[in-house]
């Protein structure tokens, strides 16, 4: 039984690695520049148990999130993208992560309440009322943060 579980986990890991290689190769061959959030992944997956004096809260949820992040191997994806872009003469821009998902890409207004759901971003600036997919909004913010020298974060190869 344990052997079968180990085989299934190994197969899932190979599939994930295959997807990462194919995806990063496709990006590197299509674009000359790509941007990624500069996430502190090691800090993100630290245990939520806490100490005897200060026990953690929502420990099971935190453990599940940690397993999910580790299973997706975010760091490996960035590593693969960096070396493949460099191999093809492209560049990867690491952008500071704070507020990329809470900042309005249309006006720059930052508020924690702009993410009512995981999928939707709604700017709370009374003058704008901008609504977009949360991931698209965050991607635009990463593009803006990369600066004018790297305008068009995913810049097609010429």
PDB file of C-alpha atoms in Angstrom:
ATOM      1  CA  UNK A   1       0.000   0.000   0.000  1.00  0.00           C
ATOM      2  CA  UNK A   2       2.769   2.480   0.961  1.00  0.00           C
ATOM      3  CA  UNK A   3       4.624   1.537  -2.204  1.00  0.00           C
ATOM      4  CA  UNK A   4       1.607   2.423  -4.360  1.00  0.00           C
ATOM      5  CA  UNK A   5       1.200   5.770  -2.634  1.00  0.00           C
ATOM      6  CA  UNK A   6       4.894   6.516  -3.135  1.00  0.00           C
ATOM      7  CA  UNK A   7       4.585   5.638  -6.838  1.00  0.00           C
ATOM      8  CA  UNK A   8       1.578   7.931  -7.259  1.00  0.00           C
ATOM      9  CA  UNK A   9       3.366  10.801  -5.521  1.00  0.00           C
ATOM     10  CA  UNK A  10       6.468  10.274  -7.671  1.00  0.00           C
ATOM     11  CA  UNK A  11       4.312  10.291 -10.818  1.00  0.00           C
ATOM     12  CA  UNK A  12       2.609  13.531  -9.740  1.00  0.00           C
ATOM     13  CA  UNK A  13       6.017  15.098  -9.045  1.00  0.00           C
ATOM     14  CA  UNK A  14       7.292  14.083 -12.513  1.00  0.00           C
ATOM     15  CA  UNK A  15       4.178  15.554 -14.144  1.00  0.00           C
ATOM     16  CA  UNK A  16       4.625  18.834 -12.265  1.00  0.00           C
ATOM     17  CA  UNK A  17       8.311  19.027 -13.247  1.00  0.00           C
ATOM     18  CA  UNK A  18       7.415  18.269 -16.873  1.00  0.00           C
ATOM     19  CA  UNK A  19       4.805  21.053 -16.869  1.00  0.00           C
ATOM     20  CA  UNK A  20       7.304  23.486 -15.331  1.00  0.00           C
ATOM     21  CA  UNK A  21       9.936  22.674 -17.949  1.00  0.00           C
ATOM     22  CA  UNK A  22       7.507  22.984 -20.869  1.00  0.00           C
ATOM     23  CA  UNK A  23       5.948  26.196 -19.572  1.00  0.00           C
ATOM     24  CA  UNK A  24       9.229  27.952 -18.778  1.00  0.00           C
ATOM     25  CA  UNK A  25      10.688  26.860 -22.124  1.00  0.00           C
ATOM     26  CA  UNK A  26       7.644  28.274 -23.909  1.00  0.00           C
ATOM     27  CA  UNK A  27       7.946  31.592 -22.061  1.00  0.00           C
ATOM     28  CA  UNK A  28      11.700  31.818 -22.704  1.00  0.00           C
ATOM     29  CA  UNK A  29      11.295  31.081 -26.414  1.00  0.00           C
ATOM     30  CA  UNK A  30       8.384  33.481 -26.871  1.00  0.00           C
ATOM     31  CA  UNK A  31       9.409  36.464 -24.745  1.00  0.00           C
ATOM     32  CA  UNK A  32      12.615  38.422 -24.228  1.00  0.00           C
ATOM     33  CA  UNK A  33      11.635  39.658 -20.744  1.00  0.00           C
ATOM     34  CA  UNK A  34       9.534  38.204 -17.962  1.00  0.00           C
ATOM     35  CA  UNK A  35       8.648  39.468 -14.494  1.00  0.00           C
ATOM     36  CA  UNK A  36       8.112  37.524 -11.294  1.00  0.00           C
ATOM     37  CA  UNK A  37       7.241  38.514  -7.756  1.00  0.00           C
ATOM     38  CA  UNK A  38      10.292  38.298  -5.512  1.00  0.00           C
ATOM     39  CA  UNK A  39       8.654  36.069  -2.909  1.00  0.00           C
ATOM     40  CA  UNK A  40      10.364  34.905   0.286  1.00  0.00           C
ATOM     41  CA  UNK A  41       9.146  31.335  -0.235  1.00  0.00           C
ATOM     42  CA  UNK A  42      11.191  29.859   2.614  1.00  0.00           C
ATOM     43  CA  UNK A  43       9.623  32.311   5.057  1.00  0.00           C
ATOM     44  CA  UNK A  44       6.164  31.679   3.611  1.00  0.00           C
ATOM     45  CA  UNK A  45       6.280  27.950   4.368  1.00  0.00           C
ATOM     46  CA  UNK A  46       7.470  28.186   7.979  1.00  0.00           C
ATOM     47  CA  UNK A  47       5.463  26.285  10.549  1.00  0.00           C
ATOM     48  CA  UNK A  48       2.449  27.945  12.117  1.00  0.00           C
ATOM     49  CA  UNK A  49       2.691  25.986  15.406  1.00  0.00           C
ATOM     50  CA  UNK A  50       4.222  28.796  17.413  1.00  0.00           C
ATOM     51  CA  UNK A  51       5.560  28.164  20.918  1.00  0.00           C
ATOM     52  CA  UNK A  52       4.155  27.045  24.272  1.00  0.00           C
ATOM     53  CA  UNK A  53       3.922  30.669  25.412  1.00  0.00           C
ATOM     54  CA  UNK A  54       2.482  31.879  22.115  1.00  0.00           C
ATOM     55  CA  UNK A  55       0.749  29.030  20.265  1.00  0.00           C
ATOM     56  CA  UNK A  56      -0.150  29.489  16.609  1.00  0.00           C
ATOM     57  CA  UNK A  57      -3.651  29.918  15.237  1.00  0.00           C
ATOM     58  CA  UNK A  58      -5.181  28.052  12.286  1.00  0.00           C
ATOM     59  CA  UNK A  59      -2.258  25.614  12.364  1.00  0.00           C
ATOM     60  CA  UNK A  60      -3.985  22.980  10.206  1.00  0.00           C
ATOM     61  CA  UNK A  61      -4.865  25.527   7.528  1.00  0.00           C
ATOM     62  CA  UNK A  62      -1.293  26.848   7.563  1.00  0.00           C
ATOM     63  CA  UNK A  63       0.080  23.303   7.228  1.00  0.00           C
ATOM     64  CA  UNK A  64      -2.207  22.718   4.241  1.00  0.00           C
ATOM     65  CA  UNK A  65      -1.091  25.963   2.612  1.00  0.00           C
ATOM     66  CA  UNK A  66       2.558  25.025   3.212  1.00  0.00           C
ATOM     67  CA  UNK A  67       2.034  21.616   1.568  1.00  0.00           C
ATOM     68  CA  UNK A  68       0.357  23.282  -1.389  1.00  0.00           C
ATOM     69  CA  UNK A  69       3.171  25.810  -1.887  1.00  0.00           C
ATOM     70  CA  UNK A  70       5.826  23.103  -1.531  1.00  0.00           C
ATOM     71  CA  UNK A  71       3.959  20.819  -3.942  1.00  0.00           C
ATOM     72  CA  UNK A  72       3.822  23.515  -6.596  1.00  0.00           C
ATOM     73  CA  UNK A  73       7.582  24.166  -6.233  1.00  0.00           C
ATOM     74  CA  UNK A  74       7.378  27.894  -6.936  1.00  0.00           C
ATOM     75  CA  UNK A  75      11.107  28.345  -6.422  1.00  0.00           C
ATOM     76  CA  UNK A  76      11.962  25.681  -9.006  1.00  0.00           C
ATOM     77  CA  UNK A  77       9.719  27.369 -11.565  1.00  0.00           C
ATOM     78  CA  UNK A  78      11.544  30.686 -11.120  1.00  0.00           C
ATOM     79  CA  UNK A  79      14.948  28.973 -11.219  1.00  0.00           C
ATOM     80  CA  UNK A  80      14.057  27.217 -14.475  1.00  0.00           C
ATOM     81  CA  UNK A  81      12.727  30.439 -15.979  1.00  0.00           C
ATOM     82  CA  UNK A  82      15.842  32.414 -15.016  1.00  0.00           C
ATOM     83  CA  UNK A  83      18.303  29.986 -16.573  1.00  0.00           C
ATOM     84  CA  UNK A  84      16.223  29.421 -19.705  1.00  0.00           C
ATOM     85  CA  UNK A  85      15.737  33.144 -20.271  1.00  0.00           C
ATOM     86  CA  UNK A  86      19.478  33.759 -19.785  1.00  0.00           C
ATOM     87  CA  UNK A  87      20.298  30.906 -22.175  1.00  0.00           C
ATOM     88  CA  UNK A  88      18.175  32.564 -24.870  1.00  0.00           C
ATOM     89  CA  UNK A  89      19.402  36.103 -24.195  1.00  0.00           C
ATOM     90  CA  UNK A  90      16.360  37.203 -22.209  1.00  0.00           C
ATOM     91  CA  UNK A  91      15.980  38.643 -18.733  1.00  0.00           C
ATOM     92  CA  UNK A  92      13.836  38.010 -15.677  1.00  0.00           C
ATOM     93  CA  UNK A  93      12.891  40.972 -13.503  1.00  0.00           C
ATOM     94  CA  UNK A  94      12.188  40.260  -9.834  1.00  0.00           C
ATOM     95  CA  UNK A  95       9.633  42.717  -8.473  1.00  0.00           C
ATOM     96  CA  UNK A  96       9.017  43.310  -4.735  1.00  0.00           C
ATOM     97  CA  UNK A  97       5.863  41.427  -3.783  1.00  0.00           C
ATOM     98  CA  UNK A  98       4.183  43.750  -1.229  1.00  0.00           C
ATOM     99  CA  UNK A  99       0.810  45.094  -2.395  1.00  0.00           C
ATOM    100  CA  UNK A 100       0.916  43.690  -5.948  1.00  0.00           C
ATOM    101  CA  UNK A 101      -2.460  42.048  -5.338  1.00  0.00           C
ATOM    102  CA  UNK A 102      -3.966  44.946  -3.351  1.00  0.00           C
ATOM    103  CA  UNK A 103      -2.905  47.866  -5.571  1.00  0.00           C
ATOM    104  CA  UNK A 104      -5.234  49.050  -8.333  1.00  0.00           C
ATOM    105  CA  UNK A 105      -3.380  48.785 -11.630  1.00  0.00           C
ATOM    106  CA  UNK A 106      -5.495  51.620 -13.075  1.00  0.00           C
ATOM    107  CA  UNK A 107      -4.970  54.294 -10.396  1.00  0.00           C
ATOM    108  CA  UNK A 108      -2.455  52.921  -7.862  1.00  0.00           C
ATOM    109  CA  UNK A 109      -4.897  53.065  -4.924  1.00  0.00           C
ATOM    110  CA  UNK A 110      -4.015  50.466  -2.234  1.00  0.00           C
ATOM    111  CA  UNK A 111      -6.573  49.039   0.158  1.00  0.00           C
ATOM    112  CA  UNK A 112      -6.932  45.651   1.850  1.00  0.00           C
ATOM    113  CA  UNK A 113     -10.664  45.534   1.077  1.00  0.00           C
ATOM    114  CA  UNK A 114     -10.184  45.497  -2.695  1.00  0.00           C
ATOM    115  CA  UNK A 115     -10.054  41.685  -2.765  1.00  0.00           C
ATOM    116  CA  UNK A 116     -13.556  40.637  -1.729  1.00  0.00           C
ATOM    117  CA  UNK A 117     -13.062  37.244  -3.403  1.00  0.00           C
ATOM    118  CA  UNK A 118      -9.955  35.337  -4.433  1.00  0.00           C
ATOM    119  CA  UNK A 119     -10.724  35.850  -8.127  1.00  0.00           C
ATOM    120  CA  UNK A 120     -11.990  39.446  -8.291  1.00  0.00           C
ATOM    121  CA  UNK A 121     -10.284  42.768  -7.703  1.00  0.00           C
ATOM    122  CA  UNK A 122     -12.490  45.818  -7.128  1.00  0.00           C
ATOM    123  CA  UNK A 123     -10.804  49.193  -6.573  1.00  0.00           C
ATOM    124  CA  UNK A 124     -12.243  51.066  -3.621  1.00  0.00           C
ATOM    125  CA  UNK A 125     -11.121  54.470  -4.890  1.00  0.00           C
ATOM    126  CA  UNK A 126     -14.389  56.457  -5.043  1.00  0.00           C
ATOM    127  CA  UNK A 127     -13.249  58.209  -8.233  1.00  0.00           C
ATOM    128  CA  UNK A 128     -12.466  55.052 -10.227  1.00  0.00           C
ATOM    129  CA  UNK A 129     -14.523  51.932  -9.516  1.00  0.00           C
ATOM    130  CA  UNK A 130     -12.126  49.735 -11.531  1.00  0.00           C
ATOM    131  CA  UNK A 131     -12.990  46.005 -11.516  1.00  0.00           C
ATOM    132  CA  UNK A 132     -10.831  43.230 -12.983  1.00  0.00           C
ATOM    133  CA  UNK A 133      -9.645  39.672 -12.492  1.00  0.00           C
ATOM    134  CA  UNK A 134      -7.367  39.679  -9.428  1.00  0.00           C
ATOM    135  CA  UNK A 135      -4.512  37.836 -11.168  1.00  0.00           C
ATOM    136  CA  UNK A 136      -4.656  40.136 -14.201  1.00  0.00           C
ATOM    137  CA  UNK A 137      -4.586  43.190 -11.938  1.00  0.00           C
ATOM    138  CA  UNK A 138      -1.585  41.803 -10.021  1.00  0.00           C
ATOM    139  CA  UNK A 139       0.235  40.998 -13.291  1.00  0.00           C
ATOM    140  CA  UNK A 140      -0.249  44.591 -14.439  1.00  0.00           C
ATOM    141  CA  UNK A 141       1.153  45.824 -11.121  1.00  0.00           C
ATOM    142  CA  UNK A 142       4.212  43.612 -11.561  1.00  0.00           C
ATOM    143  CA  UNK A 143       4.613  45.058 -15.059  1.00  0.00           C
ATOM    144  CA  UNK A 144       4.361  48.632 -13.717  1.00  0.00           C
ATOM    145  CA  UNK A 145       6.813  47.900 -10.879  1.00  0.00           C
ATOM    146  CA  UNK A 146       9.412  46.596 -13.331  1.00  0.00           C
ATOM    147  CA  UNK A 147       9.756  50.181 -14.538  1.00  0.00           C
ATOM    148  CA  UNK A 148       9.747  51.859 -17.935  1.00  0.00           C
ATOM    149  CA  UNK A 149      13.004  50.174 -18.931  1.00  0.00           C
ATOM    150  CA  UNK A 150      11.158  46.863 -18.885  1.00  0.00           C
ATOM    151  CA  UNK A 151       7.802  48.045 -20.158  1.00  0.00           C
ATOM    152  CA  UNK A 152       5.649  45.169 -21.347  1.00  0.00           C
ATOM    153  CA  UNK A 153       6.786  42.600 -18.801  1.00  0.00           C
ATOM    154  CA  UNK A 154       6.262  39.750 -21.154  1.00  0.00           C
ATOM    155  CA  UNK A 155       7.881  41.377 -24.142  1.00  0.00           C
ATOM    156  CA  UNK A 156       7.633  39.308 -27.351  1.00  0.00           C
ATOM    157  CA  UNK A 157      10.906  38.459 -29.015  1.00  0.00           C
ATOM    158  CA  UNK A 158      11.737  40.568 -32.068  1.00  0.00           C
TER     159      UNK A 158
END
